[in-house]
Amino acid sequence: QVQLVESGGGLVQPGGSLRLSCSASGFTFSVYTMNWYRKAPGKERELVANITRAGERANYADSVKGRFIISRDNAKSTVFLQMNSLKPEDTAVYYCNVRLLAVYWGQGTQVTVSS
């Protein structure tokens, strides 16, 4: 059974940092690109970042480029999202995602950036 479990969200002040984790199980983690998405109220879900199987390539949305860093630990079947210089507009539920024959989503973790 494929399972994705996000953690690390919370409340942070503008300019602060958070590190999100997504623990994966039920598939061969090391052969799949992993993705982070986010969904803010009233906005479409957007791809924040993704990372290829061995971490050789990473891509970022323009809105987070230079502030967020995606990484993975294949031995632990975990993908991370280090979020720095957070802005109020980063407030959203952040979801881990993997595309197998079907697309699988975690439950999401809430990130709130506010004074």
CSV table of C-alpha atoms in Angstrom, one decimal:
chain,number,residue,atom,x,y,z
A,1,GLN,CA,0.0,0.0,0.0
A,2,VAL,CA,1.4,3.3,-1.1
A,3,GLN,CA,1.6,5.8,1.8
A,4,LEU,CA,2.9,9.4,1.9
A,5,VAL,CA,3.0,11.2,5.3
A,6,GLU,CA,4.0,14.9,5.5
A,7,SER,CA,5.2,16.6,8.6
A,8,GLY,CA,7.0,19.8,9.7
A,9,GLY,CA,4.3,22.4,9.1
A,10,GLY,CA,3.4,25.1,11.6
A,11,LEU,CA,3.2,28.8,12.3
A,12,VAL,CA,6.2,30.9,11.5
A,13,GLN,CA,6.9,34.6,11.2
A,14,PRO,CA,7.8,36.3,7.9
A,15,GLY,CA,11.4,35.7,7.2
A,16,GLY,CA,11.5,32.5,9.2
A,17,SER,CA,12.2,28.9,8.1
A,18,LEU,CA,10.6,25.6,8.2
A,19,ARG,CA,11.7,22.1,7.0
A,20,LEU,CA,9.0,19.8,5.7
A,21,SER,CA,9.4,16.0,5.5
A,22,CYS,CA,7.5,13.4,3.5
A,23,SER,CA,8.0,9.8,4.5
A,24,ALA,CA,7.1,7.3,1.8
A,25,SER,CA,6.4,3.6,1.8
A,26,GLY,CA,4.8,0.9,-0.4
A,27,PHE,CA,6.9,1.5,-3.6
A,28,THR,CA,10.5,1.6,-4.7
A,29,PHE,CA,11.2,5.1,-3.6
A,30,SER,CA,14.6,5.5,-5.3
A,31,VAL,CA,13.3,5.1,-8.9
A,32,TYR,CA,10.7,7.9,-8.8
A,33,THR,CA,10.6,11.6,-9.0
A,34,MET,CA,9.1,13.1,-5.9
A,35,ASN,CA,7.1,16.3,-5.9
A,36,TRP,CA,5.9,19.0,-3.4
A,37,TYR,CA,2.7,20.9,-4.2
A,38,ARG,CA,0.8,23.5,-2.2
A,39,LYS,CA,-2.8,24.7,-2.1
A,40,ALA,CA,-3.7,28.1,-0.8
A,41,PRO,CA,-7.4,29.1,-0.3
A,42,GLY,CA,-8.9,30.5,-3.4
A,43,LYS,CA,-5.9,29.5,-5.5
A,44,GLU,CA,-5.1,26.5,-7.8
A,45,ARG,CA,-2.9,23.8,-6.5
A,46,GLU,CA,0.7,24.5,-7.7
A,47,LEU,CA,3.8,22.5,-8.1
A,48,VAL,CA,6.4,24.0,-5.7
A,49,ALA,CA,9.4,21.7,-6.4
A,50,ASN,CA,10.4,18.3,-7.6
A,51,ILE,CA,13.5,16.1,-7.5
A,52,THR,CA,14.6,13.2,-9.7
A,53,ARG,CA,15.4,9.7,-8.5
A,54,ALA,CA,18.9,10.3,-7.1
A,55,GLY,CA,18.6,14.0,-6.5
A,56,GLU,CA,20.5,14.8,-9.7
A,57,ARG,CA,17.9,17.3,-10.9
A,58,ALA,CA,15.6,19.7,-9.0
A,59,ASN,CA,13.1,22.1,-10.3
A,60,TYR,CA,11.3,25.0,-8.5
A,61,ALA,CA,8.4,27.3,-9.1
A,62,ASP,CA,9.5,30.8,-9.9
A,63,SER,CA,7.8,32.0,-6.7
A,64,VAL,CA,10.0,30.0,-4.4
A,65,LYS,CA,13.3,29.8,-6.4
A,66,GLY,CA,16.2,30.9,-4.3
A,67,ARG,CA,14.3,30.4,-1.1
A,68,PHE,CA,13.3,26.8,-1.0
A,69,ILE,CA,15.5,23.7,-1.4
A,70,ILE,CA,14.2,20.2,-2.1
A,71,SER,CA,16.3,17.2,-1.2
A,72,ARG,CA,15.8,13.4,-0.7
A,73,ASP,CA,17.3,10.6,1.3
A,74,ASN,CA,16.6,7.4,-0.6
A,75,ALA,CA,17.9,5.2,2.2
A,76,LYS,CA,15.2,6.6,4.4
A,77,SER,CA,12.6,6.9,1.7
A,78,THR,CA,12.1,10.6,2.6
A,79,VAL,CA,11.9,13.8,0.6
A,80,PHE,CA,12.4,17.2,2.3
A,81,LEU,CA,11.5,20.8,1.5
A,82,GLN,CA,13.6,23.4,3.3
A,83,MET,CA,11.7,26.7,3.2
A,84,ASN,CA,13.7,29.8,4.0
A,85,SER,CA,12.8,33.5,3.9
A,86,LEU,CA,9.1,32.7,4.2
A,87,LYS,CA,6.5,35.2,3.1
A,88,PRO,CA,2.8,35.4,4.0
A,89,GLU,CA,2.0,34.3,0.5
A,90,ASP,CA,3.7,31.0,1.2
A,91,THR,CA,0.8,30.1,3.5
A,92,ALA,CA,-0.8,26.9,2.2
A,93,VAL,CA,-1.3,23.3,2.8
A,94,TYR,CA,1.8,21.5,1.4
A,95,TYR,CA,1.4,18.1,-0.1
A,96,CYS,CA,3.9,15.4,-1.1
A,97,ASN,CA,3.1,13.6,-4.4
A,98,VAL,CA,4.4,10.7,-6.5
A,99,ARG,CA,3.3,9.6,-9.9
A,100,LEU,CA,3.2,5.9,-10.3
A,101,LEU,CA,0.6,4.3,-12.6
A,102,ALA,CA,-1.7,6.3,-10.5
A,103,VAL,CA,-0.9,9.6,-8.7
A,104,TYR,CA,-0.6,9.4,-4.9
A,105,TRP,CA,-0.9,12.2,-2.4
A,106,GLY,CA,-0.1,12.6,1.2
A,107,GLN,CA,-2.6,14.2,3.7
A,108,GLY,CA,-0.8,17.5,3.6
A,109,THR,CA,0.8,19.7,6.3
A,110,GLN,CA,-0.4,23.3,7.0
A,111,VAL,CA,2.1,26.1,6.7
A,112,THR,CA,1.0,29.5,8.0
A,113,VAL,CA,3.3,32.5,7.7
A,114,SER,CA,2.0,35.4,9.7
A,115,SER,CA,3.0,38.2,12.1
